C-alpha positions as a printed NumPy array, in Angstrom:
array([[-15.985,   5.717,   8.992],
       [-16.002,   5.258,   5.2  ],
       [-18.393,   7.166,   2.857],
       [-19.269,   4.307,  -0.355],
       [-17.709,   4.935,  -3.483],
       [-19.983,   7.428,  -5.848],
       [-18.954,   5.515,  -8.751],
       [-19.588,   1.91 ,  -7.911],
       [-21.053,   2.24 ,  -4.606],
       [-18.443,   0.224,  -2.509],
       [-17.803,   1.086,   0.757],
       [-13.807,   0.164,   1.481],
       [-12.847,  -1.775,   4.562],
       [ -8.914,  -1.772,   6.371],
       [ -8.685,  -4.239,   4.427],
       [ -9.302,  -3.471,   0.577],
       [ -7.36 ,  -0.19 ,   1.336],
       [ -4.273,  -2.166,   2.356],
       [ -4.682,  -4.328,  -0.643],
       [ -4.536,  -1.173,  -2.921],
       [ -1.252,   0.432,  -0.804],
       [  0.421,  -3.235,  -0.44 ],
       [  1.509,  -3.364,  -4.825],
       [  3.237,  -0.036,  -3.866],
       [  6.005,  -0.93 ,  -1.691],
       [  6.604,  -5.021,  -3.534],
       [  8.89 ,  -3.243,  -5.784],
       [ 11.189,  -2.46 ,  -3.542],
       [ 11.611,  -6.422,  -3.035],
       [ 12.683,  -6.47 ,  -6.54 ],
       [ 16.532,  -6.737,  -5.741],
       [ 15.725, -10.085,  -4.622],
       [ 15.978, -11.557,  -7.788],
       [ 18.937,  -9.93 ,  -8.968],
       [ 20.661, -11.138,  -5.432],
       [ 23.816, -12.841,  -7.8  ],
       [ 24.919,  -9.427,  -8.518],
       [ 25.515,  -8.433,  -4.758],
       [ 28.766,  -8.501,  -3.155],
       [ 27.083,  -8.885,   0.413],
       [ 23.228, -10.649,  -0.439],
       [ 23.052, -11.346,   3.013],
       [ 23.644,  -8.25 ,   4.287],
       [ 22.315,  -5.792,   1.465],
       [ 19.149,  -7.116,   0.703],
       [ 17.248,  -7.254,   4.433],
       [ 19.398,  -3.601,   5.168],
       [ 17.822,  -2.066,   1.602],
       [ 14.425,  -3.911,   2.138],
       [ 13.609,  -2.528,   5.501],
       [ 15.146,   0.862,   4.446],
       [ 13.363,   1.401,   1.166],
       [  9.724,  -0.048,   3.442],
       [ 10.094,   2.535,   6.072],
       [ 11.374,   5.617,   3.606],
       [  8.208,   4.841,   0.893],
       [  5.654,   4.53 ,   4.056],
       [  6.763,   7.046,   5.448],
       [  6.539,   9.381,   1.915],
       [  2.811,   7.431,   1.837],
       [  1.619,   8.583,   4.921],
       [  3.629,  12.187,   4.552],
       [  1.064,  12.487,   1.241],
       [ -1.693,  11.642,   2.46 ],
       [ -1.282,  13.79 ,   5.862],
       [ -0.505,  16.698,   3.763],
       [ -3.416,  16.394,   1.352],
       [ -5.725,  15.852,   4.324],
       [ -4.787,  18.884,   5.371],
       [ -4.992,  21.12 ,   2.308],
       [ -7.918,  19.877,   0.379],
       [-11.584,  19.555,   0.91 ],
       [-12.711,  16.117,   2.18 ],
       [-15.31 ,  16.08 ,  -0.574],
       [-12.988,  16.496,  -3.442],
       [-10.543,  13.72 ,  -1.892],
       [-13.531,  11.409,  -2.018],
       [-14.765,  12.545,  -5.435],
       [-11.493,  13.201,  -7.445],
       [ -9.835,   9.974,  -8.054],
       [ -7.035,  12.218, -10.181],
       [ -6.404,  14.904,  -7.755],
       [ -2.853,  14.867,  -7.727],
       [ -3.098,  16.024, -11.77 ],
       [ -5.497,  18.822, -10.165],
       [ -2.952,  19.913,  -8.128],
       [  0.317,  19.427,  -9.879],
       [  2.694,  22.425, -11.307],
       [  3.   ,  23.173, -13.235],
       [  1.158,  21.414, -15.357],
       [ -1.304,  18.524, -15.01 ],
       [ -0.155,  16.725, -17.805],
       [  3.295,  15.794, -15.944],
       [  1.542,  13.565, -13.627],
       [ -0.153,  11.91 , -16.404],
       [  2.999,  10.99 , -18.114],
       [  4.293,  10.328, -14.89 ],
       [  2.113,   7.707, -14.027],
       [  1.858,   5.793, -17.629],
       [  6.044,   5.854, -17.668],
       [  5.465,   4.613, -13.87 ],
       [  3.443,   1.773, -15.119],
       [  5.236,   0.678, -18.317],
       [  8.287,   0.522, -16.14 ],
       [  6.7  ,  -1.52 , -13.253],
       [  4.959,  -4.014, -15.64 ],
       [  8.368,  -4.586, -17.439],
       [  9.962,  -4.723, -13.928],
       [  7.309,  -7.567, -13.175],
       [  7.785,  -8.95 , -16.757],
       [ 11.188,  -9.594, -15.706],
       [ 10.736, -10.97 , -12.353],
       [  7.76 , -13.088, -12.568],
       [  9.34 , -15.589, -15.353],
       [ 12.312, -15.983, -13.415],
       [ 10.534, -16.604, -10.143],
       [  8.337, -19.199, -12.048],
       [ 11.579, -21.036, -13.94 ],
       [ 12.986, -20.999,  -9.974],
       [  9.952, -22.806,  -8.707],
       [  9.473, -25.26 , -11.318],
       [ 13.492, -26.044, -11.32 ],
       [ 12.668, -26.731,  -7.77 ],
       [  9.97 , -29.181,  -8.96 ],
       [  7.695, -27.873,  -5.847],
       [  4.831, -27.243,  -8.034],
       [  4.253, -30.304, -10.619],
       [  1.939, -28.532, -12.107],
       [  5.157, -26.348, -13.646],
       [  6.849, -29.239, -15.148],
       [  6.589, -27.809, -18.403],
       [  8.015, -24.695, -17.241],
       [ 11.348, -26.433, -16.223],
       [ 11.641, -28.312, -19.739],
       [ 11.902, -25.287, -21.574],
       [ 15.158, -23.921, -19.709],
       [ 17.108, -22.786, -22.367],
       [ 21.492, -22.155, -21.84 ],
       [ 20.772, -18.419, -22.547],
       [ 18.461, -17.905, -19.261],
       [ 15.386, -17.424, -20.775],
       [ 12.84 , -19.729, -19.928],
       [ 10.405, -19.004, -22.788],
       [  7.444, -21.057, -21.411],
       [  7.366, -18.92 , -18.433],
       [  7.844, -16.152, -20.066],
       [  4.55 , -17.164, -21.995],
       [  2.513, -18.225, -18.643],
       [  3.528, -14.675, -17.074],
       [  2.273, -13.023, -20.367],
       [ -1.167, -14.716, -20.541],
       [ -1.59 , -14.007, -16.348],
       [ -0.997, -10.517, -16.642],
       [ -3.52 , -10.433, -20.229],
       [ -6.495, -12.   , -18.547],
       [ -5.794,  -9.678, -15.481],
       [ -5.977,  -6.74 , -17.684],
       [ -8.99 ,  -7.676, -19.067],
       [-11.383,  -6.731, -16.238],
       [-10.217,  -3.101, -17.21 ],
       [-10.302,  -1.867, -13.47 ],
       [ -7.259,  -1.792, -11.304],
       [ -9.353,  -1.537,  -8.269],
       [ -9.904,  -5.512,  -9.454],
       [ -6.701,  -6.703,  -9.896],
       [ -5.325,  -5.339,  -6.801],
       [ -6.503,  -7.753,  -4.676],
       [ -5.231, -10.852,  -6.76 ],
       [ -1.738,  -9.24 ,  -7.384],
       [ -1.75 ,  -8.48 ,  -3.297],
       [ -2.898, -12.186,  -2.338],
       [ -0.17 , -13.557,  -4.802],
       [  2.834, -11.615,  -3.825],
       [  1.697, -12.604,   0.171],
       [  1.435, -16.439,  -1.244],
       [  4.596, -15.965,  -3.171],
       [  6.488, -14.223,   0.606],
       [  4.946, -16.754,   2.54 ],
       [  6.278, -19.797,   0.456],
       [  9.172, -18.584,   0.513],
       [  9.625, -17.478,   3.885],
       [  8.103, -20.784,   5.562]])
């Protein structure tokens, strides 16, 4: 029941959708890495997890109920920006909104995704990452992955579409949950 894309011509399956809505609630899983700092890790992070999954969905689907009710189909399918269209009072808020969003998510990531590397290759369950766990410094930063984080997320910017890189940063944060889960 999808109408193609009238920019590229794509029509989305379950799928690709879920692949663009799945980034949206991995941040929540954030306070995974800083689990040291936790009184109760145990207990706080599957309570805040689950809490913070159902509360964002639920916002998600609250959105998306309420703009199917107030605006035109057409204009939902057409205007990829329509929440700057609608916005008060003025558009620009959601513009700034969104680039502070995603400055603060990518140096969220920036964060994470060296840390989770240094943890893998300290674990020595990826030999390929052996020169990630040489370069553990005594101040915590492990510059090499650092480095290897930087140059992921630079050729992933390159294709200049998000709709792109979705899909790779979905299937790697479902690798990254399943390896550690199983």
């Amino acid at each position: 029941n999808y109408d193609a894309d009238p920019n590229t011509g794509i029509v989305p399956d379950f799928f690709s959708l879920l692949a663009l809505f799945y980034p949206a609630v991995t941040g929540i899983l954030s306070g995974t890495n800083r689990s040291e700092l936790l009184e109760q890790p145990l207990v706080s992070i599957p309570a805040g997890t689950i809490g913070a999954t159902l509360v964002s969905t639920a916002i998600h689907i609250l959105i998306v109920w309420l703009f199917g009710l107030t605006i035109a189909n057409n204009t939902l399918k057409t205007n990829k920006f329509i929440l700057a269209a609608v916005a008060f009072p003025q558009d620009q808020v959601v513009k700034v909104g969104v680039i502070v969003c995603c400055i603060g998510s990518a140096m969220q990531y920036m964060t994470m995704a060296p840390q989770l590397l240094s943890a893998i290759a300290m674990d020595d369950s990826m030999p390929i990452l052996s020169f990630i766990r040489k370069s553990q410094k005594d101040d915590g930063i492990n510059r090499n992955a650092l480095w290897l984080t930087c140059f992921i997320v630079a050729v992933a910017s390159l294709s200049g579409n998000l709709d792109h890189i979705t899909p790779l940063t979905t299937m790697c944060f479902l690798l990254m949950y399943g390896g550690i889960n199983f």
